[in-house]
Coordinates of C-alpha atoms in Angstrom, one line a residue:
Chain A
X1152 CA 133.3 87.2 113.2
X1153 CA 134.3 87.1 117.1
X1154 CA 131.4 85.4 118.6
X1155 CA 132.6 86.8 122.5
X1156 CA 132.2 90.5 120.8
X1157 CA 128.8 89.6 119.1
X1158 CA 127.1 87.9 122.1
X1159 CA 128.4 91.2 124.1
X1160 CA 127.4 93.8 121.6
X1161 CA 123.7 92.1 122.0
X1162 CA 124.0 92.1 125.0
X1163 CA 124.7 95.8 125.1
X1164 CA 121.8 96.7 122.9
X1165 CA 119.6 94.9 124.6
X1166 CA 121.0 96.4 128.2
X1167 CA 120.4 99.9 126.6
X1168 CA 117.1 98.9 124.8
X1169 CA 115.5 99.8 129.1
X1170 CA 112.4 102.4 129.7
X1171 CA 114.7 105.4 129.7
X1172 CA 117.1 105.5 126.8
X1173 CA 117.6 107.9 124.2
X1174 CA 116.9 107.3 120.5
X1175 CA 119.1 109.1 118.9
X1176 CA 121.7 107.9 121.5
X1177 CA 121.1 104.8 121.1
X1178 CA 121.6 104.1 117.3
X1179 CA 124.7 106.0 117.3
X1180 CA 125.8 103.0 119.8
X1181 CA 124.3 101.0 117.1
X1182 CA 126.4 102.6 114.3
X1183 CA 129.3 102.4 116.6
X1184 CA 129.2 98.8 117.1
X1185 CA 128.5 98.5 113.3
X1186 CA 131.6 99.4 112.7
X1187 CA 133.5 97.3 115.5
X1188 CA 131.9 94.3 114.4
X1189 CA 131.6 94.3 111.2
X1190 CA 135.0 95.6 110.4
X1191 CA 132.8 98.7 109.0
X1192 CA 134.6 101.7 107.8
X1193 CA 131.1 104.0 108.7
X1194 CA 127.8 103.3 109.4
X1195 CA 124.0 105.6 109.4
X1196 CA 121.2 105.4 110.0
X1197 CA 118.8 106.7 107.9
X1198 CA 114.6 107.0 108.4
X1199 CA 112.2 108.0 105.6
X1200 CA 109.9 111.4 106.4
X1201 CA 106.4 111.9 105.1
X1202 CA 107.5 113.0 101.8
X1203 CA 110.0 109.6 101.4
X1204 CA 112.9 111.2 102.0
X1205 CA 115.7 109.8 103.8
X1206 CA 117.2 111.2 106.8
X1207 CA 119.9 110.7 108.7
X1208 CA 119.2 109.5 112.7
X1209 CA 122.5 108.5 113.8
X1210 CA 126.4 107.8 111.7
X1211 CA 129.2 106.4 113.1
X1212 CA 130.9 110.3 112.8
X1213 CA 129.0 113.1 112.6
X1214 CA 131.4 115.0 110.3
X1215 CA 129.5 116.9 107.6
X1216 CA 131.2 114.7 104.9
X1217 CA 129.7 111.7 105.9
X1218 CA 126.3 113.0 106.6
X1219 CA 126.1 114.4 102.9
X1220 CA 127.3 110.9 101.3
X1221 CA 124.1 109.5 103.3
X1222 CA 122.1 112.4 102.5
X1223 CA 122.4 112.2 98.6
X1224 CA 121.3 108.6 98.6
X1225 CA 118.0 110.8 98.1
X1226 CA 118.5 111.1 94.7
X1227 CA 120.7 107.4 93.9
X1228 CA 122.9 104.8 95.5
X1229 CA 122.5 101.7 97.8
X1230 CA 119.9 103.3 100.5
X1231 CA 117.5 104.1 98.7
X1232 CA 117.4 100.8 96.7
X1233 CA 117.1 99.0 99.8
X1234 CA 114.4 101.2 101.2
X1235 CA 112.8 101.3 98.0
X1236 CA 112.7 97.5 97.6
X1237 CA 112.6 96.4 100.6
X1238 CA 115.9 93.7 100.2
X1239 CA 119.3 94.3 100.8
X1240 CA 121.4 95.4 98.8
X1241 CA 125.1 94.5 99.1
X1242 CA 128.3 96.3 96.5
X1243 CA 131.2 94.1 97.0
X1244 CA 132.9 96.5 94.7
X1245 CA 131.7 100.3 94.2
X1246 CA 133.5 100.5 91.0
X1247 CA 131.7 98.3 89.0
X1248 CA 128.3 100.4 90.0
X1249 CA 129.6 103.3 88.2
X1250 CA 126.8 103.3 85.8
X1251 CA 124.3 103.2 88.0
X1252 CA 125.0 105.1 90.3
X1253 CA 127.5 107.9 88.8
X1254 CA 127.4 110.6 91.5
X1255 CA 126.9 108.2 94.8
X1256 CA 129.8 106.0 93.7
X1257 CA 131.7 109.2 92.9
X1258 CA 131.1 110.6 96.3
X1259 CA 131.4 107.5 98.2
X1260 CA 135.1 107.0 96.5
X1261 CA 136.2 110.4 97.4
X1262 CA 135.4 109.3 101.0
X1263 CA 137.5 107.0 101.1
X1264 CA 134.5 104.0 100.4
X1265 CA 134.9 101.2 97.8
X1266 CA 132.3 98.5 99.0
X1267 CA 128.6 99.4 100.7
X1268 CA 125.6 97.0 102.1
X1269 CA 122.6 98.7 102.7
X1270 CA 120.0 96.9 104.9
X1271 CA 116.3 97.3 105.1
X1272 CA 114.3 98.3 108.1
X1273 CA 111.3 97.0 108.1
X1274 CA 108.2 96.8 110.1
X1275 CA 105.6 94.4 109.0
X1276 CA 104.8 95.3 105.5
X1277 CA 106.4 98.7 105.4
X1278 CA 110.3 99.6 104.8
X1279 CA 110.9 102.8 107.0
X1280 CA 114.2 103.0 106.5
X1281 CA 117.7 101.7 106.0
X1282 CA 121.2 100.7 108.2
X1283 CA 123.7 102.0 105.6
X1284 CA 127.6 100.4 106.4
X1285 CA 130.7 101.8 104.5
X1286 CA 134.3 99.6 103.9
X1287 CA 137.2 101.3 103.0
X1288 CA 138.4 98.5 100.5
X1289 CA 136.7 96.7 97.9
X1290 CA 136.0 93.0 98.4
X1291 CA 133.4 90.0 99.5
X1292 CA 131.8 90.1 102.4
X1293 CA 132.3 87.4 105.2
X1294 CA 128.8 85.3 104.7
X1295 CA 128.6 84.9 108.3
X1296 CA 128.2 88.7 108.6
X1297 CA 125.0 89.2 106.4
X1298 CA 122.4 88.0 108.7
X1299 CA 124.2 89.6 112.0
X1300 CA 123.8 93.3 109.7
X1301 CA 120.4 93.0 109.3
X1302 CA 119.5 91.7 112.7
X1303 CA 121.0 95.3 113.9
X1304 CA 118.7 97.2 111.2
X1305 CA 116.2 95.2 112.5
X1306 CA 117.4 96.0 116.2
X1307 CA 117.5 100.0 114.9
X1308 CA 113.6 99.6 113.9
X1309 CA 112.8 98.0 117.5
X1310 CA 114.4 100.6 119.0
X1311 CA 111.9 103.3 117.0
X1312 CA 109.2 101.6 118.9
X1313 CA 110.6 101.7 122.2
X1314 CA 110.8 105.4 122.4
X1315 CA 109.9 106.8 125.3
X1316 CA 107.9 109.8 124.1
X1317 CA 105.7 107.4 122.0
X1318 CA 104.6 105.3 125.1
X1319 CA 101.4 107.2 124.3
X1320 CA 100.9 106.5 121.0
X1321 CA 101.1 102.5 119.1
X1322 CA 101.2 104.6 115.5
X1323 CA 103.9 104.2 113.6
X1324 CA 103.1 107.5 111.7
X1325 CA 103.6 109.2 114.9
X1326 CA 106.4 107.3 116.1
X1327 CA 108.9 108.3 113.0
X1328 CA 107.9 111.9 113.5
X1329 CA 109.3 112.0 117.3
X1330 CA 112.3 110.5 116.0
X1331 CA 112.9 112.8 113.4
X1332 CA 112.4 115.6 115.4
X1333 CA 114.3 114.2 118.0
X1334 CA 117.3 114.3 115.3
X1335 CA 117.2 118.3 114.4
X1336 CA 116.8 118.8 118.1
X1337 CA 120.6 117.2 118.5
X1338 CA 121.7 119.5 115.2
X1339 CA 120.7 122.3 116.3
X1340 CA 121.9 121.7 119.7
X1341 CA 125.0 120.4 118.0
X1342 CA 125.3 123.7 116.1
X1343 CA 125.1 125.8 119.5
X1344 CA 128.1 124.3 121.1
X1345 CA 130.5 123.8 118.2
X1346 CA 130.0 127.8 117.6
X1347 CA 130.0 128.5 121.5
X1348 CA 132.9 126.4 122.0
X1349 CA 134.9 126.6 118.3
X1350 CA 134.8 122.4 118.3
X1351 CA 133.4 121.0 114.9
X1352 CA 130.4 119.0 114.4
X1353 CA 131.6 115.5 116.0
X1354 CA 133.2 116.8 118.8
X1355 CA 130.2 118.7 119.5
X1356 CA 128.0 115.5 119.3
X1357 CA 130.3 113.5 121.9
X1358 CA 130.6 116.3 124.2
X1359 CA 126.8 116.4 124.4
X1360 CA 126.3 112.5 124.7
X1361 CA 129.3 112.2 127.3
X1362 CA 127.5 114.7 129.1
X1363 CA 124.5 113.2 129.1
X1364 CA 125.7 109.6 130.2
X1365 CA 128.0 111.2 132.5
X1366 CA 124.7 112.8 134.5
X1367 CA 122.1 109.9 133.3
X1368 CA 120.3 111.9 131.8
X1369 CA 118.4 111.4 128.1
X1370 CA 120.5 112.8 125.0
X1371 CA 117.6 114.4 124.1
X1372 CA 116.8 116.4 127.0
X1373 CA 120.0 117.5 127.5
X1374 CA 120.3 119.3 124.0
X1375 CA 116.7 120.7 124.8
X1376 CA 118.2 122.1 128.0
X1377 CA 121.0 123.6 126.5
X1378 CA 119.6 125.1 123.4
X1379 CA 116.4 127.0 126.0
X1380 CA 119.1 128.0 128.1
X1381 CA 116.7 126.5 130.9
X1382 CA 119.1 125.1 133.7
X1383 CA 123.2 125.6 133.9
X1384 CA 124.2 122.4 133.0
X1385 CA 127.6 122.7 135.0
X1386 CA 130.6 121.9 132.9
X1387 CA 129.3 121.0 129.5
X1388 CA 130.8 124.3 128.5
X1389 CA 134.8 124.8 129.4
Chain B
X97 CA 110.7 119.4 96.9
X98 CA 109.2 116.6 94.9
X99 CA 106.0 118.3 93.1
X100 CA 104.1 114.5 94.0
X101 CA 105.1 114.6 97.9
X102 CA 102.5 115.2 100.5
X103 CA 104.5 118.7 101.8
X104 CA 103.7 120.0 98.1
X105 CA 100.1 118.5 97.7
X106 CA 99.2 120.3 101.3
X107 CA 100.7 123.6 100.3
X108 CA 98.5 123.4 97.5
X109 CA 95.5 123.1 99.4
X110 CA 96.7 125.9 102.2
X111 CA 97.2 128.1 99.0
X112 CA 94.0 127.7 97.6
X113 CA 92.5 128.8 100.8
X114 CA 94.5 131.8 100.7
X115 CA 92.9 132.7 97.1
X116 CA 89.4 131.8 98.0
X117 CA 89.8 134.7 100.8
X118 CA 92.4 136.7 98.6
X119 CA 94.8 137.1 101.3
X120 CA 98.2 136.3 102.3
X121 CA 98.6 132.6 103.4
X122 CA 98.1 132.4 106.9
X123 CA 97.5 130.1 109.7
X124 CA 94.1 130.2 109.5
X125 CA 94.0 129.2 105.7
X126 CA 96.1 126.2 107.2
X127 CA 93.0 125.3 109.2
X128 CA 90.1 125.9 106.6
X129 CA 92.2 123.4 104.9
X130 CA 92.7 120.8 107.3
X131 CA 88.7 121.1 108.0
X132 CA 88.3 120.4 104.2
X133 CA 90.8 117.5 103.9
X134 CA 90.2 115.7 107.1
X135 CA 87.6 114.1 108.7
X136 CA 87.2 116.9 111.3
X137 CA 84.3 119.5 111.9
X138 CA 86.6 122.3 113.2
X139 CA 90.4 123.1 113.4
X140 CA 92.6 125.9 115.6
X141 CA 96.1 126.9 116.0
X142 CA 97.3 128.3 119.7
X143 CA 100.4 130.1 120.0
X144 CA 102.4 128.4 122.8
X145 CA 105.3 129.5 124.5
X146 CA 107.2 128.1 127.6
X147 CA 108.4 131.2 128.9
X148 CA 105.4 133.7 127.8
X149 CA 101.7 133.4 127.8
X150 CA 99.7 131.4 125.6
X151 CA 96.8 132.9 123.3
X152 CA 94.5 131.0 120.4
X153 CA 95.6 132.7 117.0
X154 CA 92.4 131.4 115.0
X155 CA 90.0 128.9 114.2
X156 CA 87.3 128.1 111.8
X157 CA 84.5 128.1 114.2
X158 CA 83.1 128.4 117.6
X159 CA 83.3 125.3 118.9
X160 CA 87.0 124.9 118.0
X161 CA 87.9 128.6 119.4
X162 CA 85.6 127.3 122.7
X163 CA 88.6 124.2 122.6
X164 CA 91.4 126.3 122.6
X165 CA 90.2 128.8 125.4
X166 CA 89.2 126.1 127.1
X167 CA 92.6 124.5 127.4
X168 CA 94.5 127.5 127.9
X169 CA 92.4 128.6 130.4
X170 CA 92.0 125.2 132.3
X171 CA 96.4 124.3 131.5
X172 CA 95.1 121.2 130.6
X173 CA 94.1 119.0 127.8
X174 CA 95.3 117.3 124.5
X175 CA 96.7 121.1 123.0
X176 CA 98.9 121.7 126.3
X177 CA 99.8 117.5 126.0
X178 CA 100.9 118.0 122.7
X179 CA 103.4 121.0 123.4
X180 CA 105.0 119.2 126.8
X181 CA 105.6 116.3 125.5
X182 CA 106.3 117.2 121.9
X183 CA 104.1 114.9 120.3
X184 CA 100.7 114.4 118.7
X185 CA 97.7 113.8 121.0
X186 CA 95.0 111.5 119.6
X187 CA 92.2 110.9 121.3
X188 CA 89.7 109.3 119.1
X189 CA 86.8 109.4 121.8
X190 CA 86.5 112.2 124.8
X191 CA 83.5 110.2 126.5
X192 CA 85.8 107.1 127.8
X193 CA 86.3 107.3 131.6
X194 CA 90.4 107.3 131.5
X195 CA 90.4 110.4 129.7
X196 CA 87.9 112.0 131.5
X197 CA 90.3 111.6 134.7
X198 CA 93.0 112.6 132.6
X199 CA 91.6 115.9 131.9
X200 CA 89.0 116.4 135.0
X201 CA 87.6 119.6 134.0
X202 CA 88.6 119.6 130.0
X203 CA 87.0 116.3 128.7
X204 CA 83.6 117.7 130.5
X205 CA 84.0 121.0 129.4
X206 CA 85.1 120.0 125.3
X207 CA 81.7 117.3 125.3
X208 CA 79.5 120.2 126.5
X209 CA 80.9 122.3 123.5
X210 CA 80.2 119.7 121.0
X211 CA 83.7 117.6 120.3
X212 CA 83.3 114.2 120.7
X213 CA 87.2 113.5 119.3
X214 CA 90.3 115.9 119.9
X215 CA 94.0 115.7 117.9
X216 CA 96.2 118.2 118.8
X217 CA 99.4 118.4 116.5
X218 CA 102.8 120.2 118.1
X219 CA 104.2 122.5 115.7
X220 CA 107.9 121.9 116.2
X221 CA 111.2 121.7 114.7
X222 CA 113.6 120.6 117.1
X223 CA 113.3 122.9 119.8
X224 CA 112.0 125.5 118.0
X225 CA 107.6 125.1 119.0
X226 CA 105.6 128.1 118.5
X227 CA 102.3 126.4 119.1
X228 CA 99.5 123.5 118.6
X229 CA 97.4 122.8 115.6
X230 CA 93.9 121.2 117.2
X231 CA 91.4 119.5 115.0
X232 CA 88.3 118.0 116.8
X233 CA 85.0 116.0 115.5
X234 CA 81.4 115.8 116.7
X235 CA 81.3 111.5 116.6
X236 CA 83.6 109.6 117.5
X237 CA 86.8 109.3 115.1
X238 CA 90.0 107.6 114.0
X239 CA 92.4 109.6 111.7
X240 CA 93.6 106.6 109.2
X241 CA 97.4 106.8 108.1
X242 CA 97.1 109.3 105.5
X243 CA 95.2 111.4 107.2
X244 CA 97.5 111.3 110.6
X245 CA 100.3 111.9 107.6
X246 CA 98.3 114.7 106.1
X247 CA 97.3 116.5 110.0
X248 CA 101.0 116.4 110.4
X249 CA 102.0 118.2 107.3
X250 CA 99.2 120.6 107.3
X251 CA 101.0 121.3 111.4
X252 CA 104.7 121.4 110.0
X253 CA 103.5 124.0 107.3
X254 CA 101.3 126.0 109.9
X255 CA 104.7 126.0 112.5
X256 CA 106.9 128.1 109.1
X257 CA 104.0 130.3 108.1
X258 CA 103.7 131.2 112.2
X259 CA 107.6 131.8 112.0
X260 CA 107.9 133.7 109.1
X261 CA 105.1 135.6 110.1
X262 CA 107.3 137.5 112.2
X263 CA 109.9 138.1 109.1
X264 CA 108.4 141.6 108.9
X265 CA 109.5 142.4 112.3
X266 CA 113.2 141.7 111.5
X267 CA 113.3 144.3 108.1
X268 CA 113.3 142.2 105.5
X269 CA 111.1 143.3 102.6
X270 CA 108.4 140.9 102.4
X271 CA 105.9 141.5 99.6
X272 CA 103.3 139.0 99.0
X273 CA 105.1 136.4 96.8
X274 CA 107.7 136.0 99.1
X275 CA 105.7 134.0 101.7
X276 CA 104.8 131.3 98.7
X277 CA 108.0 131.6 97.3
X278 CA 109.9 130.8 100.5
X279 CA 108.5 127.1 100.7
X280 CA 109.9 126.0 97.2
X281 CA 113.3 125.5 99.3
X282 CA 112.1 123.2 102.5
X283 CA 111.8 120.3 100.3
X284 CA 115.1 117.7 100.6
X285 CA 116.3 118.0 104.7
X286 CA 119.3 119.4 104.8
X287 CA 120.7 119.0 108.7
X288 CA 122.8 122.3 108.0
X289 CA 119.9 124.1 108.3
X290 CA 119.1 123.1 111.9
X291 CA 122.9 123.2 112.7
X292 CA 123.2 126.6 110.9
X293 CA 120.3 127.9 113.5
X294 CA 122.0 126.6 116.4
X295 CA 125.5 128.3 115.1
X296 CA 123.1 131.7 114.7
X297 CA 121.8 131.8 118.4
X298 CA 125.2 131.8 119.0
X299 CA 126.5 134.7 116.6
X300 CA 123.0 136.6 117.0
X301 CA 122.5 136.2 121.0
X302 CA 119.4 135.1 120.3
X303 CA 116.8 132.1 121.1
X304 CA 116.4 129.1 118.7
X305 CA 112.7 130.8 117.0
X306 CA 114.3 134.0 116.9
X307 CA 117.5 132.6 115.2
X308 CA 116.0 130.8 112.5
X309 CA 113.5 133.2 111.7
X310 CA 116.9 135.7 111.0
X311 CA 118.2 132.8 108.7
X312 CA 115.2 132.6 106.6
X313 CA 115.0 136.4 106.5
X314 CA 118.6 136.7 104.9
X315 CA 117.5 133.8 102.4
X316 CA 115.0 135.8 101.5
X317 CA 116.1 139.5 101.3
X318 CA 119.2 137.7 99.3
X319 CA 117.3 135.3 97.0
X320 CA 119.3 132.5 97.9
X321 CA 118.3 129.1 99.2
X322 CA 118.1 128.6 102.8
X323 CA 120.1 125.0 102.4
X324 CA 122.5 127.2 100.7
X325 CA 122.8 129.9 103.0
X326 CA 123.0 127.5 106.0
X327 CA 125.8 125.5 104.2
X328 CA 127.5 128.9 104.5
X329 CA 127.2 129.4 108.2
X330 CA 128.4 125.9 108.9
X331 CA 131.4 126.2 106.7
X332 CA 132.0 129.7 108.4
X333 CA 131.6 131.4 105.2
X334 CA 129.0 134.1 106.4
X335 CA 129.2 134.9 109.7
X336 CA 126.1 137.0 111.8
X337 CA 126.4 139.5 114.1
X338 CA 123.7 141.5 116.5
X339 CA 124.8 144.7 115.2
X340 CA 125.7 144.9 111.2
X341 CA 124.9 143.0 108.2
X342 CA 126.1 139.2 108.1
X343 CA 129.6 139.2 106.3
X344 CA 130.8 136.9 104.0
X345 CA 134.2 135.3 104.1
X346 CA 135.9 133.6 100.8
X347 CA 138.4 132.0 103.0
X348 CA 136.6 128.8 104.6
X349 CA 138.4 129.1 108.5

């Protein structure tokens, strides 16, 4: 582990952690730097609904493929272990979790995936979710690494509090909500420009956020604007 | 959908409304339902829209109708909060002086009707917002966890039964089952779904309601699973257009 890039990637997270910023902007930074650190081959972010299901707030790529290998941690694999139990869970080798999991591992490997650590996020007594990171090849992870993963799950569960829109309200309840809402907002914004501009899924994501840091303005509002057609929004369309 | 989550459990109760009045589940079953459930003496849905007028759609009695006249009238108030901002409005006691400068003529107006506490719930998915579920009390009142959980569910159910309401308008055949039978496919999030209603106001030239109120139309007049026939979309397997019937493609482009 490069202590320089740690203490800067803190100091990053912390810089961005400011009255203004964008959830769902912000934890794809967090998924970024997930995998820049951690020598991470992918990394999600994924928040439980009301019903317990997980969902996806932020990944490292926003390529369908990905999205469904965190999406059917609903039904098995290293997510929803962690969020279920509340510890981490770390898979030095995929292969040897066959059994257990048969269709995650399955999935996972056809990715590309052969190791997984999935961290807890948890606020006081309750688990809302999980940082999920992938690694192309199998092997032990560097011990020094461990704690530094789940201080950034822990950093992804500040952030949920720091929302902007939830300045108004302290309940957690309320808080997830925003978020999740926050996160179909961006797909269906995402699904807008990709058809508009024939760009797939990812591309359609960056070209959104650039657009938004490039004219400070929130993630969010900008997909808002552009899927109500409300203002022009000069040059996010070529 | 699990048959033990709370989206289920609260469909269950909506439905049973429905059967006690031996209609077609509504909005307003939504709100005898919430009144039932929750610690509340009245509930209301108002249709909200950003670039049309606003107008209450029903409510179980006449101090909760008086609420949502009252703050469409005034443009102010928990209901019109709730719908800028895109979040839930708690406000556990009217009669505390902050609020009462908050909302100058509403808090008055809503402790004159008879609410003491007001919650107003956005119906929303993504950018699609179609209104505000209110619930008020006479005394003053906290909603606990499960029941902020609950209110929230019984508003994300009440936002697709406003939506589909307007099914009919597009064509599709909607006899009565279809409304109940529609909801068996919400349960597991699929984020095709929302990207497949983006792709559609594209392909359809229309807004973000309109577009997934199209999507859940072809679901149903084909049988299929929305999740299903939003997979489609995305993968450019079926393809919309304003003037003839969506086409399907084998080839994936």
């Amino acid at each position: 582990m490069n202590q320089q890039l740690l203490a800067k990637t803190f100091v990053e997270l912390a810089d961005n952690l400011v009255a203004d910023f964008d959830l769902i902007d912000f934890l794809r930074l967090l998924t970024d730097r997930c995998v820049g650190m951690l020598g991470a081959s992918a990394a999600g972010v994924l928040l439980a609904d009301r019903d317990g299901e997980l969902r996806v707030m932020a990944a490292s790529d926003e390529q369908v493929r990905l999205l469904e290998l965190f999406q059917l941690q609903n039904d098995e694999g290293p997510c929803l272990a962690a969020f279920r139990t509340g510890a981490q869970v770390i898979v030095p080798d995929l292969t040897r979790e066959i059994d257990r999991w048969p269709r995650f591992v399955t999935a996972a490997h056809r990715s590309g995936f052969g190791a997984v650590q999935a961290l807890p996020m948890r606020l006081r007594d309750e688990t809302v979710g999980a940082l999920n990171l992938f690694h192309a090849t199998p092997g032990p992870f560097d011990p020094v690494d461990a704690p530094v993963a789940q201080a950034l799950a822990d950093v992804a569960t500040i952030s949920l509090l720091q929302q902007r829109s939830s300045a108004r309200s302290t309940v957690l309840n309320e808080q997830l909500q925003t978020a999740l809402n926050s996160r179909v907002l961006i797909e269906q914004a995402k699904g807008k420009l990709a058809e508009r501009q024939n760009i797939d899924m990812e591309q359609a994501f960056t070209t959104l956020r650039g657009y938004a840091r490039a004219h400070n303005r929130r993630l969010s509002d900008v997909a808002r604007a552009f899927i109500d057609d409300s203002e022009p929004l000069p040059g996010l369309l070529v | 959908m699990r048959s033990d989550s709370r989206s289920a459990r609260i469909q269950v109760l909506v439905a049973e409304q429905a059967a006690r009045r031996g209609a077609r589940v509504g909005v307003l079953d939504v709100c005898t339902a919430a009144v039932a459930a929750l610690p509340v003496g009245g509930a209301g849905v108002s249709a909200m829209s950003r670039t049309a007028a606003s107008h209450p759609l029903c409510s179980t009695d006449t101090i909760s109708e008086q609420l949502e006249e009252l703050q469409l009238t005034l443009g102010e108030g928990p209901c019109v909060d709730a719908f800028t901002h895109g979040s839930a409005v708690l406000t556990p006691d009217l009669r505390t002086s902050q609020l009462q400068d908050h909302w100058a003529v509403f808090a008055d107006a809503a402790l004159e009707a008879g609410a003491r506490a007001v919650f107003a719930l956005p119906l929303q998915m993504g950018a699609i917002s179609p209104g505000v579920l209110d619930l008020y009390a006479d005394v003053p009142t906290v909603l606990g966890t499960e029941e902020l959980a609950d209110a929230m569910a019984f508003a994300d159910l009440a936002t697709l039964l406003l939506l589909d309401a307007r099914i009919e308008e597009t064509g599709a055949p909607v006899d009565g089952v279809l409304l109940e039978r529609g909801f068996e496919d919400l349960g597991g999030y699929r984020a095709e779904i929302d990207q497949a209603t983006g792709i559609l106001t594209v392909q359809l030239g229309v807004g973000i309601d309109e577009a997934f109120v199209r999507l859940r139309a072809y679901a149903y007049t084909q049988g299929r699973r929305l999740a299903d026939v939003a997979a489609d979309v995305v993968a450019h397997r079926l393809r919309f257009s304003p003037d003839a019937e969506p086409t399907r493609t084998d080839e994936e482009t």
